[in-house]
Amino acid sequence: MATSPDTTSDAAPDSSREKGLRTGALGMTTSLILSVASAAPAYSLAATLAFIVAFVGFQAPSIVVLAFVPILFVSFGYAALNRQEPDCGTIFTWATRVLGPRVGFMGGWAIITSFTLVMASLAQVAGQYVFILFGAKGIGSDPSSPWVLLAGLGWIALMTAVCYRGIEVAAAVQRALLFLEFAMLAVFSVVALVRVYTGNAGAGARHPHWSWLNPFEISSPSAFVSGLVLMLFIYWGWETALTVNEETTDRHRTPGVAAVSSTVMLLVLHLVSTVATLAFAGTGTTGTGLGNPDNFGDVFSAIGKAVFGDSGFGSFLWHLLVLMVLSSAAASTETTVLSLGRTLLAMGGRGAAPRVFAKVHPRYSIPQFSTIATGVAGAVCYVVMNFLSHGQVIGDAVSSCGLMIAFYYGLTGLTSAWAHRTQWRRSAADFWLRLTLPAIGGLTLVAAGLWSLKNDWDPVNSYTSWTLPFAPHWRVGGVFIIGVGTLLLGYLLMLAYGRIAPRFFTGAPKETAAVAEHRPPHERISR
């Protein structure tokens, strides 16, 4: 990089103080913990791994590795944009500055909708695992149970309250939850692989093989892209370090380093866990096989007892495994509220949303109205989807998040490339880390998202579907309806809000005079 982070940090005014957020509250370690915990490795693998295996079979490890590549490239773009302008609005703020307010608004809307939709799934899983943990499997196995609904709403309320008490309290809770998650994923993976190699696994078990990393053995391009988009959901969340950038020490450098580092940590964790699970359970359609439809939404609960046993110390470890998924879902719920509250804060502060969203609590230094609104929106979304098609809409909503993730991750990579398009001659680092690799990552993710729409249209790939009430009476998959519908709703909302509050949409907000004066020429974002 051309300029040291300390120089940049000292030179630029502290925009977090302008917002009222607490500055310097998080260090490198805590930022890294928040990023990894936000991805909820245990919950994401439990809820999604079997679907990936359904598309690509034993080539799932290759999807883990290949999905990591564009994620890593985009993380370079996040780090580069954050280095120039640390702002909790992330892609909303950066795209508004570089590509214009309408593009920025849609980037912010993709974050809002994906985070709100996923909260329903997080709450549902947390609610189910509460009952499974205490032996009430009859209730826990029914995702649409009113008791599960109440427990899920309780988790949303609890995690919202934790976020409301301030960034330090939220970070402390994350440290405890992530420790359990990492420890149990490691124990599960080791025990599963030991059973495989000692011949004590099930009939469908297979020894891990290097061929599992060969993506050319995947049956079709459509299966490959479908698996890739689902894998984005498993990686999703690592950018949380950037949404709390204004509350971080050395805010120009620390969040970006934490985000990039978290993607590498997630690669290792996901790859080891995927190989261990696949080797132990296999791809069979019965019993503990990952091809068994009964295991699709709950991999670890389905095979946990087969790995650890159901008596003595094995039963204790199985209960810890259940607690791991529960804590993972809770941790991700917390960081979802944490991140989305700050996105809404940035949008409210710039006039892209009502100004009330920019209100900061005078004591706790958190987005006061935005935090509460995020929790309420997630709860309402959960309640509504719980009663649609017996809760099956929640599964489609989670799958549709892949489209929105691909959109705003891809947009970030392209925004970084465009912002640095005139600076690539300065150094090889600028050429690769700020322009070329983010552009490749961004284009790859956008292309994958668009390609996935073809599969999402087919109702076979969704839990729910909708038939056009007029000729030609097409039957469309629920994933397509939710994904495209939410983006279209955001576009219409943008047009409507542009009439109500046109000031934001008349042009990208310019830098304040203070920021422009203190920012070195080579650190200014190009437009």
Coordinates of N, CA, C and O in Angstrom, one line a residue, residues 288-356:
T288 N -28.1 -42.3 7.8 CA -27.3 -41.1 8.0 C -26.8 -40.5 6.7 O -26.1 -39.5 6.8
G289 N -27.1 -41.1 5.6 CA -26.6 -40.6 4.3 C -27.0 -39.1 4.1 O -28.1 -38.7 4.4
L290 N -26.1 -38.3 3.5 CA -26.4 -36.9 3.2 C -27.4 -36.8 2.1 O -28.0 -35.7 1.9
G291 N -27.7 -37.9 1.4 CA -28.7 -37.8 0.4 C -30.1 -38.1 0.9 O -31.1 -38.1 0.1
N292 N -30.2 -38.4 2.2 CA -31.5 -38.7 2.8 C -32.3 -37.4 3.0 O -31.8 -36.5 3.7
P293 N -33.4 -37.2 2.4 CA -34.2 -35.9 2.5 C -34.4 -35.5 3.9 O -34.5 -34.3 4.2
D294 N -34.5 -36.5 4.8 CA -34.8 -36.2 6.2 C -33.6 -35.5 6.9 O -33.8 -34.9 8.0
N295 N -32.5 -35.6 6.3 CA -31.3 -35.0 6.9 C -30.9 -33.6 6.3 O -29.9 -33.0 6.7
F296 N -31.7 -33.2 5.3 CA -31.3 -32.0 4.5 C -31.1 -30.8 5.3 O -30.1 -30.0 5.2
G297 N -32.0 -30.5 6.2 CA -32.0 -29.3 7.0 C -31.3 -29.3 8.3 O -31.3 -28.3 9.0
D298 N -30.7 -30.5 8.6 CA -30.2 -30.7 10.0 C -29.2 -31.8 10.0 O -29.4 -32.9 10.5
V299 N -28.0 -31.6 9.4 CA -27.0 -32.6 9.2 C -26.5 -33.1 10.5 O -26.4 -34.3 10.7
F300 N -26.0 -32.2 11.4 CA -25.3 -32.6 12.6 C -26.2 -33.4 13.5 O -25.8 -34.3 14.2
S301 N -27.4 -32.9 13.7 CA -28.4 -33.6 14.6 C -28.7 -35.0 14.0 O -28.8 -36.0 14.8
A302 N -28.7 -35.2 12.7 CA -29.0 -36.4 12.1 C -27.9 -37.5 12.3 O -28.2 -38.7 12.5
I303 N -26.7 -37.1 12.2 CA -25.6 -38.0 12.2 C -24.8 -37.9 13.5 O -23.8 -38.7 13.7
G304 N -25.1 -37.0 14.4 CA -24.3 -36.8 15.6 C -24.3 -38.0 16.5 O -23.2 -38.4 17.0
K305 N -25.4 -38.7 16.7 CA -25.4 -39.8 17.6 C -24.7 -41.0 16.9 O -24.1 -41.8 17.7
A306 N -24.7 -41.1 15.6 CA -23.9 -42.1 14.9 C -22.4 -41.9 15.1 O -21.6 -42.8 15.2
V307 N -22.0 -40.6 15.2 CA -20.6 -40.3 15.4 C -20.1 -40.5 16.8 O -19.1 -41.2 17.1
F308 N -20.9 -40.0 17.8 CA -20.5 -40.0 19.2 C -21.1 -41.2 20.0 O -20.6 -41.5 21.1
G309 N -22.2 -41.8 19.5 CA -22.9 -42.8 20.3 C -23.9 -42.1 21.1 O -23.9 -40.8 21.2
D310 N -24.8 -42.9 21.7 CA -25.9 -42.2 22.5 C -25.9 -42.6 23.9 O -27.0 -42.6 24.6
S311 N -24.8 -43.0 24.4 CA -24.7 -43.4 25.9 C -23.4 -42.8 26.5 O -22.4 -42.7 25.7
G312 N -23.4 -42.6 27.8 CA -22.2 -42.2 28.5 C -21.6 -40.9 27.9 O -22.3 -39.9 27.7
F313 N -20.3 -40.9 27.7 CA -19.6 -39.7 27.3 C -20.0 -39.3 25.9 O -20.0 -38.1 25.5
G314 N -20.4 -40.3 25.1 CA -20.9 -40.0 23.7 C -22.1 -39.2 23.7 O -22.3 -38.3 22.9
S315 N -23.0 -39.5 24.7 CA -24.3 -38.7 24.8 C -23.9 -37.3 25.2 O -24.6 -36.3 24.7
F316 N -23.0 -37.1 26.1 CA -22.5 -35.8 26.5 C -22.0 -35.0 25.3 O -22.4 -33.8 25.1
L317 N -21.2 -35.6 24.5 CA -20.6 -35.0 23.3 C -21.7 -34.6 22.3 O -21.7 -33.6 21.7
W318 N -22.7 -35.5 22.2 CA -23.8 -35.2 21.2 C -24.6 -34.0 21.7 O -25.0 -33.2 20.9
H319 N -24.8 -33.9 23.0 CA -25.6 -32.8 23.5 C -24.7 -31.5 23.3 O -25.3 -30.4 23.0
L320 N -23.4 -31.6 23.4 CA -22.6 -30.4 23.1 C -22.6 -30.1 21.6 O -22.6 -28.9 21.3
L321 N -22.8 -31.1 20.8 CA -22.9 -30.8 19.3 C -24.2 -30.1 19.0 O -24.2 -29.1 18.3
V322 N -25.3 -30.5 19.7 CA -26.5 -29.8 19.5 C -26.4 -28.3 20.0 O -26.9 -27.4 19.4
L323 N -25.7 -28.2 21.2 CA -25.5 -26.9 21.8 C -24.7 -26.0 20.9 O -24.9 -24.8 20.8
M324 N -23.7 -26.7 20.2 CA -22.9 -25.9 19.2 C -23.7 -25.3 18.1 O -23.5 -24.1 17.8
V325 N -24.6 -26.1 17.5 CA -25.5 -25.5 16.4 C -26.4 -24.4 17.0 O -26.6 -23.4 16.3
L326 N -26.9 -24.7 18.2 CA -27.8 -23.7 18.8 C -27.0 -22.4 19.0 O -27.5 -21.3 18.7
S327 N -25.8 -22.5 19.6 CA -25.0 -21.3 19.9 C -24.5 -20.6 18.6 O -24.4 -19.4 18.5
S328 N -24.3 -21.4 17.5 CA -23.9 -20.9 16.2 C -25.0 -20.0 15.6 O -24.8 -18.9 15.1
A329 N -26.3 -20.6 15.7 CA -27.4 -19.8 15.2 C -27.6 -18.6 16.0 O -28.0 -17.5 15.5
A330 N -27.5 -18.7 17.3 CA -27.6 -17.5 18.2 C -26.6 -16.4 17.9 O -26.9 -15.2 17.8
A331 N -25.3 -16.9 17.7 CA -24.3 -15.9 17.4 C -24.5 -15.2 16.1 O -24.3 -14.0 16.0
S332 N -25.0 -16.0 15.1 CA -25.2 -15.3 13.8 C -26.4 -14.4 13.9 O -26.4 -13.3 13.2
T333 N -27.4 -14.7 14.7 CA -28.5 -13.8 14.9 C -28.0 -12.5 15.5 O -28.4 -11.4 15.0
E334 N -27.1 -12.6 16.4 CA -26.6 -11.4 17.1 C -25.9 -10.5 16.1 O -26.1 -9.3 16.0
T335 N -25.0 -11.1 15.3 CA -24.2 -10.3 14.4 C -25.0 -9.8 13.2 O -24.7 -8.8 12.6
T336 N -26.1 -10.5 12.9 CA -27.0 -10.0 11.9 C -27.7 -8.7 12.3 O -27.7 -7.7 11.6
V337 N -28.1 -8.7 13.6 CA -28.7 -7.5 14.2 C -27.7 -6.4 14.2 O -27.9 -5.2 13.9
L338 N -26.5 -6.8 14.7 CA -25.4 -5.8 14.8 C -25.0 -5.2 13.5 O -24.9 -4.0 13.4
S339 N -24.9 -6.0 12.4 CA -24.5 -5.5 11.1 C -25.6 -4.7 10.4 O -25.3 -3.6 9.9
L340 N -26.8 -5.2 10.4 CA -27.9 -4.6 9.7 C -28.2 -3.2 10.4 O -28.6 -2.3 9.7
G341 N -28.1 -3.2 11.7 CA -28.4 -1.9 12.4 C -27.5 -0.8 12.0 O -27.9 0.3 11.8
R342 N -26.2 -1.2 11.7 CA -25.3 -0.2 11.3 C -25.4 0.2 9.8 O -25.1 1.3 9.4
T343 N -25.9 -0.8 9.0 CA -26.2 -0.4 7.6 C -27.3 0.6 7.5 O -27.3 1.6 6.8
L344 N -28.4 0.3 8.3 CA -29.5 1.3 8.4 C -29.1 2.6 8.9 O -29.6 3.7 8.5
L345 N -28.2 2.6 9.9 CA -27.7 3.8 10.5 C -27.0 4.7 9.4 O -27.3 5.9 9.3
A346 N -26.2 4.1 8.5 CA -25.5 4.8 7.5 C -26.5 5.3 6.4 O -26.4 6.4 5.9
M347 N -27.5 4.5 6.1 CA -28.5 4.9 5.1 C -29.4 6.0 5.6 O -29.7 7.0 4.9
G348 N -29.7 6.0 6.9 CA -30.5 7.1 7.5 C -29.7 8.3 7.6 O -30.2 9.4 7.3
G349 N -28.4 8.2 7.9 CA -27.6 9.4 8.0 C -27.3 10.1 6.7 O -27.1 11.3 6.6
R350 N -27.4 9.4 5.6 CA -27.1 10.0 4.3 C -28.4 10.3 3.5 O -28.4 10.8 2.4
G351 N -29.6 10.0 4.2 CA -30.8 10.4 3.6 C -31.4 9.3 2.6 O -32.4 9.6 2.0
A352 N -30.9 8.1 2.6 CA -31.4 7.1 1.8 C -32.5 6.3 2.5 O -33.2 5.4 1.9
A353 N -32.7 6.6 3.8 CA -33.8 6.1 4.6 C -34.2 7.2 5.6 O -33.5 8.2 5.7
P354 N -35.4 7.0 6.2 CA -35.8 8.0 7.1 C -34.7 8.4 8.2 O -34.0 7.5 8.7
R355 N -34.6 9.6 8.6 CA -33.6 10.1 9.4 C -33.6 9.4 10.8 O -32.6 9.4 11.5
V356 N -34.7 8.9 11.2 CA -34.8 8.2 12.5 C -33.9 7.1 12.6 O -33.4 6.7 13.7

